[in-house]
mmCIF file of C-alpha atoms in Angstrom:
data_model
loop_
_atom_site.group_PDB
_atom_site.id
_atom_site.type_symbol
_atom_site.label_atom_id
_atom_site.label_comp_id
_atom_site.label_asym_id
_atom_site.label_seq_id
_atom_site.Cartn_x
_atom_site.Cartn_y
_atom_site.Cartn_z
ATOM 1 C CA GLU A 1 99.584 110.482 81.871
ATOM 2 C CA PRO A 2 102.881 112.933 82.390
ATOM 3 C CA GLU A 3 105.637 111.295 84.275
ATOM 4 C CA ILE A 4 105.310 111.930 88.112
ATOM 5 C CA ARG A 5 108.530 113.458 89.002
ATOM 6 C CA ARG A 6 110.288 112.426 92.217
ATOM 7 C CA ALA A 7 110.142 114.805 95.138
ATOM 8 C CA GLU A 8 112.943 115.807 97.603
ATOM 9 C CA MET A 9 113.233 114.831 100.545
ATOM 10 C CA PRO A 10 111.261 116.106 103.454
ATOM 11 C CA GLY A 11 112.931 118.844 105.402
ATOM 12 C CA VAL A 12 111.406 117.963 108.743
ATOM 13 C CA PRO A 13 113.580 114.854 110.204
ATOM 14 C CA GLU A 14 112.046 112.265 111.215
ATOM 15 C CA LYS A 15 114.222 110.403 113.234
ATOM 16 C CA VAL A 16 113.788 111.409 116.828
ATOM 17 C CA ALA A 17 109.835 110.197 117.746
ATOM 18 C CA LEU A 18 108.311 112.882 119.614
ATOM 19 C CA ASN A 19 105.580 111.597 122.496
ATOM 20 C CA PRO A 20 102.541 113.600 122.974
ATOM 21 C CA THR A 21 103.060 114.325 126.643
ATOM 22 C CA PRO A 22 101.554 117.545 128.791
ATOM 23 C CA GLU A 23 105.700 118.612 129.100
ATOM 24 C CA LEU A 24 105.803 118.595 124.875
ATOM 25 C CA LEU A 25 102.608 120.625 125.348
ATOM 26 C CA ARG A 26 104.419 123.188 127.480
ATOM 27 C CA GLN A 27 107.472 123.422 125.428
ATOM 28 C CA THR A 28 105.353 123.768 122.122
ATOM 29 C CA GLY A 29 103.387 126.975 123.977
ATOM 30 C CA ASP A 30 106.909 128.433 124.942
ATOM 31 C CA LEU A 31 108.191 128.268 121.604
ATOM 32 C CA LEU A 32 105.341 129.601 119.857
ATOM 33 C CA SER A 33 104.834 132.253 122.564
ATOM 34 C CA LYS A 34 108.443 133.259 121.655
ATOM 35 C CA PHE A 35 107.992 133.072 117.731
ATOM 36 C CA LEU A 36 105.106 135.275 117.641
ATOM 37 C CA ALA A 37 106.798 138.142 120.090
ATOM 38 C CA ALA A 38 109.805 137.817 118.744
ATOM 39 C CA GLY A 39 111.562 141.903 118.182
ATOM 40 C CA GLY A 40 112.815 140.973 114.709
ATOM 41 C CA PRO A 41 113.115 138.741 111.578
ATOM 42 C CA ASP A 42 116.244 137.277 112.799
ATOM 43 C CA GLU A 43 115.047 136.302 116.423
ATOM 44 C CA ARG A 44 111.998 134.883 114.848
ATOM 45 C CA LEU A 45 113.847 132.682 112.323
ATOM 46 C CA ALA A 46 115.782 131.200 114.613
ATOM 47 C CA LEU A 47 113.084 129.432 116.414
ATOM 48 C CA ILE A 48 111.996 127.826 112.931
ATOM 49 C CA ALA A 49 113.335 124.694 110.816
ATOM 50 C CA THR A 50 115.204 125.367 107.425
ATOM 51 C CA PRO A 51 114.786 129.128 108.023
ATOM 52 C CA GLU A 52 116.647 130.222 104.790
ATOM 53 C CA GLU A 53 113.495 128.820 102.894
ATOM 54 C CA HIS A 54 110.731 130.892 104.600
ATOM 55 C CA ALA A 55 112.483 134.504 105.285
ATOM 56 C CA VAL A 56 109.769 135.607 103.288
ATOM 57 C CA ASP A 57 107.022 133.780 103.627
ATOM 58 C CA VAL A 58 107.154 134.426 107.708
ATOM 59 C CA ALA A 59 107.396 138.328 106.894
ATOM 60 C CA GLU A 60 104.494 138.366 104.596
ATOM 61 C CA PHE A 61 102.583 136.828 107.352
ATOM 62 C CA PHE A 62 103.529 139.615 110.138
ATOM 63 C CA GLU A 63 103.211 142.480 107.721
ATOM 64 C CA PRO A 64 99.339 142.933 109.583
ATOM 65 C CA GLY A 65 101.010 142.060 113.260
ATOM 66 C CA PRO A 66 101.324 138.945 114.630
ATOM 67 C CA PRO A 67 97.946 137.086 115.395
ATOM 68 C CA VAL A 68 96.633 136.471 118.835
ATOM 69 C CA VAL A 69 96.337 133.101 119.749
ATOM 70 C CA SER A 70 93.227 132.161 122.045
ATOM 71 C CA SER A 71 94.194 128.378 122.559
ATOM 72 C CA LEU A 72 96.664 125.586 121.997
ATOM 73 C CA ALA A 73 95.679 121.691 122.439
ATOM 74 C CA TYR A 74 96.831 118.715 120.937
ATOM 75 C CA ALA A 75 94.780 117.761 118.099
ATOM 76 C CA ASN A 76 92.375 115.312 117.776
ATOM 77 C CA ALA A 77 94.814 112.928 115.536
ATOM 78 C CA THR A 78 97.864 111.770 115.977
ATOM 79 C CA PRO A 79 98.790 110.929 112.525
ATOM 80 C CA GLN A 80 101.824 108.719 111.080
ATOM 81 C CA SER A 81 104.489 110.254 108.582
ATOM 82 C CA LEU A 82 104.124 109.555 105.310
ATOM 83 C CA PRO A 83 106.767 107.666 104.262
ATOM 84 C CA GLY A 84 108.228 107.457 107.740
ATOM 85 C CA GLY A 85 105.408 105.534 109.600
ATOM 86 C CA MET A 86 106.288 107.580 112.862
ATOM 87 C CA LEU A 87 104.009 109.040 114.594
ATOM 88 C CA VAL A 88 103.761 113.123 114.839
ATOM 89 C CA PRO A 89 102.240 114.874 117.407
ATOM 90 C CA LEU A 90 99.901 117.884 116.056
ATOM 91 C CA PHE A 91 98.773 121.028 117.740
ATOM 92 C CA GLN A 92 95.305 122.658 117.076
ATOM 93 C CA VAL A 93 96.468 126.679 117.561
ATOM 94 C CA VAL A 94 93.229 128.614 117.919
ATOM 95 C CA THR A 95 94.027 132.803 116.792
ATOM 96 C CA ASP A 96 92.137 135.820 115.996
ATOM 97 C CA ARG A 97 92.862 135.412 112.390
ATOM 98 C CA CYS A 98 92.225 131.320 111.988
ATOM 99 C CA ARG A 99 89.492 130.437 114.546
ATOM 100 C CA GLY A 100 88.959 126.852 112.985
ATOM 101 C CA GLY A 101 92.504 126.614 114.210
ATOM 102 C CA ALA A 102 95.853 126.065 112.316
ATOM 103 C CA LEU A 103 97.406 122.531 112.727
ATOM 104 C CA LEU A 104 101.288 123.154 114.029
ATOM 105 C CA ARG A 105 104.100 120.415 115.005
ATOM 106 C CA LEU A 106 107.631 120.410 115.960
ATOM 107 C CA ALA A 107 110.827 119.594 113.449
ATOM 108 C CA PRO A 108 113.581 117.846 116.418
ATOM 109 C CA GLN A 109 116.861 118.702 115.047
ATOM 110 C CA GLU A 110 119.943 116.271 115.212
ATOM 111 C CA ASP A 111 121.558 118.472 117.650
ATOM 112 C CA GLY A 112 118.287 117.670 120.136
ATOM 113 C CA ARG A 113 116.870 121.368 119.670
ATOM 114 C CA LEU A 114 113.016 121.839 119.073
ATOM 115 C CA LEU A 115 112.079 124.188 116.078
ATOM 116 C CA LEU A 116 109.078 124.974 115.150
ATOM 117 C CA ASP A 117 107.684 123.668 111.353
ATOM 118 C CA TRP A 118 106.894 126.812 109.472
ATOM 119 C CA PRO A 119 105.225 125.851 106.272
ATOM 120 C CA LEU A 120 102.424 123.150 108.426
ATOM 121 C CA PHE A 121 101.705 126.117 110.504
ATOM 122 C CA ALA A 122 101.405 128.658 107.954
ATOM 123 C CA GLU A 123 99.810 126.865 105.321
ATOM 124 C CA THR A 124 96.300 125.626 107.999
ATOM 125 C CA HIS A 125 96.265 129.033 109.348
ATOM 126 C CA GLY A 126 95.952 130.785 106.039
ATOM 127 C CA ARG A 127 93.536 128.454 104.514
ATOM 128 C CA ARG A 128 95.700 127.765 101.517
ATOM 129 C CA LEU A 129 94.374 123.664 100.491
ATOM 130 C CA ALA A 130 90.607 125.849 100.586
ATOM 131 C CA GLY A 131 91.601 128.615 98.188
ATOM 132 C CA PHE A 132 93.078 126.000 96.016
ATOM 133 C CA ILE A 133 89.905 124.059 96.607
ATOM 134 C CA GLU A 134 87.515 126.632 95.377
ATOM 135 C CA LYS A 135 89.949 128.667 92.644
ATOM 136 C CA ARG A 136 90.802 125.107 90.629
ATOM 137 C CA PRO A 137 94.128 126.589 89.221
ATOM 138 C CA ASP A 138 95.418 125.242 86.312
ATOM 139 C CA ASP A 139 98.893 124.794 88.094
ATOM 140 C CA PRO A 140 99.738 121.976 90.709
ATOM 141 C CA ALA A 141 100.575 122.970 93.762
ATOM 142 C CA TRP A 142 102.471 121.196 96.887
ATOM 143 C CA PHE A 143 100.242 121.326 100.331
ATOM 144 C CA HIS A 144 100.870 119.867 103.800
ATOM 145 C CA VAL A 145 97.739 117.232 104.513
ATOM 146 C CA GLY A 146 96.203 115.177 106.779
ATOM 147 C CA MET A 147 95.289 112.256 104.700
ATOM 148 C CA ARG A 148 93.351 108.758 105.240
ATOM 149 C CA ARG A 149 92.458 106.152 102.666
ATOM 150 C CA SER A 150 88.893 107.058 101.303
ATOM 151 C CA HIS A 151 86.326 104.750 99.383
ATOM 152 C CA ALA A 152 85.608 107.856 97.339
ATOM 153 C CA LEU A 153 81.762 106.854 96.303
ATOM 154 C CA ASP A 154 81.137 109.798 95.261
ATOM 155 C CA LEU A 155 83.045 108.946 92.057
ATOM 156 C CA PRO A 156 82.323 106.575 89.298
ATOM 157 C CA ALA A 157 82.658 103.081 89.946
ATOM 158 C CA GLU A 158 84.773 102.562 86.879
ATOM 159 C CA PHE A 159 87.060 105.561 87.734
ATOM 160 C CA ARG A 160 87.224 103.937 91.382
ATOM 161 C CA GLY A 161 88.723 100.808 90.052
ATOM 162 C CA ARG A 162 91.704 102.921 88.495
ATOM 163 C CA HIS A 163 92.458 104.689 91.455
ATOM 164 C CA PHE A 164 93.198 104.602 94.941
ATOM 165 C CA GLY A 165 90.988 107.788 96.841
ATOM 166 C CA PHE A 166 92.020 109.966 100.228
ATOM 167 C CA ASP A 167 90.026 112.358 102.041
ATOM 168 C CA LEU A 168 92.586 114.964 102.397
ATOM 169 C CA GLN A 169 92.257 117.746 105.161
ATOM 170 C CA GLY A 170 93.875 121.365 105.589
ATOM 171 C CA GLY A 171 92.655 122.510 109.010
ATOM 172 C CA ALA A 172 92.335 121.475 112.352
ATOM 173 C CA ASP A 173 88.693 121.781 112.584
ATOM 174 C CA GLY A 174 87.726 119.272 109.044
ATOM 175 C CA SER A 175 86.666 122.651 107.722
ATOM 176 C CA VAL A 176 88.657 122.285 104.459
ATOM 177 C CA ARG A 177 88.445 119.149 103.331
ATOM 178 C CA CYS A 178 88.320 117.323 99.162
ATOM 179 C CA VAL A 179 89.093 113.742 98.261
ATOM 180 C CA ALA A 180 92.176 113.564 95.792
ATOM 181 C CA VAL A 181 92.940 110.448 93.779
ATOM 182 C CA ALA A 182 95.985 108.641 92.605
ATOM 183 C CA ALA A 183 96.413 106.411 89.400
ATOM 184 C CA ARG A 184 96.774 102.712 90.610
ATOM 185 C CA GLU A 185 99.043 101.748 87.417
ATOM 186 C CA THR A 186 101.804 105.027 88.472
ATOM 187 C CA PRO A 187 104.974 104.135 90.521
ATOM 188 C CA LEU A 188 103.270 107.035 93.289
ATOM 189 C CA GLY A 189 99.734 104.471 93.215
ATOM 190 C CA ARG A 190 102.365 101.358 93.790
ATOM 191 C CA PHE A 191 103.625 103.271 96.719
ATOM 192 C CA PHE A 192 100.505 104.164 98.476
ATOM 193 C CA GLU A 193 99.099 100.768 98.351
ATOM 194 C CA ARG A 194 102.479 99.678 99.640
ATOM 195 C CA GLU A 195 102.279 102.398 102.405
ATOM 196 C CA THR A 196 99.164 103.686 103.238
ATOM 197 C CA GLU A 197 96.604 101.513 105.231
ATOM 198 C CA TRP A 198 92.507 101.788 105.802
ATOM 199 C CA GLY A 199 91.875 103.893 109.086
ATOM 200 C CA VAL A 200 94.961 105.486 109.616
ATOM 201 C CA VAL A 201 95.742 108.593 109.572
ATOM 202 C CA TYR A 202 98.747 110.213 107.812
ATOM 203 C CA LEU A 203 100.413 113.615 107.453
ATOM 204 C CA ALA A 204 102.614 114.097 104.449
ATOM 205 C CA ARG A 205 103.126 116.935 101.667
ATOM 206 C CA VAL A 206 101.836 116.560 98.238
ATOM 207 C CA LEU A 207 101.748 117.824 94.534
ATOM 208 C CA LEU A 208 98.047 118.743 94.063
ATOM 209 C CA GLN A 209 96.343 118.822 90.746
ATOM 210 C CA HIS A 210 92.615 120.044 88.930
ATOM 211 C CA ARG A 211 91.860 117.679 86.452
ATOM 212 C CA LEU A 212 88.982 117.338 83.673
ATOM 213 C CA ASP A 213 88.281 113.084 83.437
ATOM 214 C CA GLU A 214 85.518 112.286 81.103
ATOM 215 C CA THR A 215 84.247 109.651 83.131
ATOM 216 C CA ALA A 216 84.708 111.838 86.978
ATOM 217 C CA GLY A 217 84.342 115.085 85.822
ATOM 218 C CA ARG A 218 86.680 117.668 87.815
ATOM 219 C CA VAL A 219 88.602 115.538 90.512
ATOM 220 C CA ILE A 220 91.879 116.429 92.047
ATOM 221 C CA VAL A 221 94.797 114.232 91.508
ATOM 222 C CA ILE A 222 97.880 113.491 93.466
ATOM 223 C CA LEU A 223 100.823 114.104 91.232
ATOM 224 C CA ASP A 224 103.749 113.391 93.922
ATOM 225 C CA CYS A 225 104.163 112.559 97.712
ATOM 226 C CA GLU A 226 107.468 114.380 99.012
ATOM 227 C CA GLY A 227 110.117 111.750 99.897
ATOM 228 C CA ALA A 228 108.227 109.318 98.387
ATOM 229 C CA SER A 229 109.969 106.331 97.015
ATOM 230 C CA THR A 230 108.857 105.906 93.256
ATOM 231 C CA GLY A 231 111.523 105.526 91.067
ATOM 232 C CA ALA A 232 109.702 107.875 88.846
ATOM 233 C CA SER A 233 111.437 110.209 86.544
ATOM 234 C CA LYS A 234 112.254 113.759 87.599
ATOM 235 C CA ALA A 235 110.545 115.435 84.778
ATOM 236 C CA GLY A 236 107.207 115.822 84.423
ATOM 237 C CA PRO A 237 104.811 118.530 86.191
ATOM 238 C CA GLY A 238 105.596 120.913 89.217
ATOM 239 C CA GLN A 239 109.299 120.456 88.073
#
């Protein structure tokens, strides 16, 4: 079993708690409208967190033109950040290119500003987790997901005894879902055992890989969780 490398710390500060109020919904709507109506890339990038990391992805997203938003509302669940345990208000954004709804959150900055968190929106709007599930690439890939503990009853009992199971969701309407597992006797498994509780929904960025197991057949394995304090080596998949 390869070692699990330690991820970088999350790019979105979790020090500032946001409460899901009508005012926050209004602010989010204003920010999103300005972002979609921006006159150029610089104006657009000024409204998202860590713009230097996402300039190319944003440009590709807008190549066919901006999507048309038909509704913006709070998502059905308010997850906790993993790691961190802070409540993260999520918004469901329905557009002409994503009828099921993308997920959006705000990124509080240390100077008090609120910016849009681009990766979560882009991944869920483009249903990227669905593509990963369907195409089964060999290489691992990072995804922002909603996740909660699962009994993973479709997997063999012997395999379940050696792994923690999680239901993962990569969209607002529940149409992009899968079960993923993490080996119990690893630094990451111990992190999940320590930091997650049954019945709680978490928002995390995880490294996933398709694997073929002799007992369970094809499974999706969680190799890493961004920001997790595992004490693991930096060598390993996805390095």
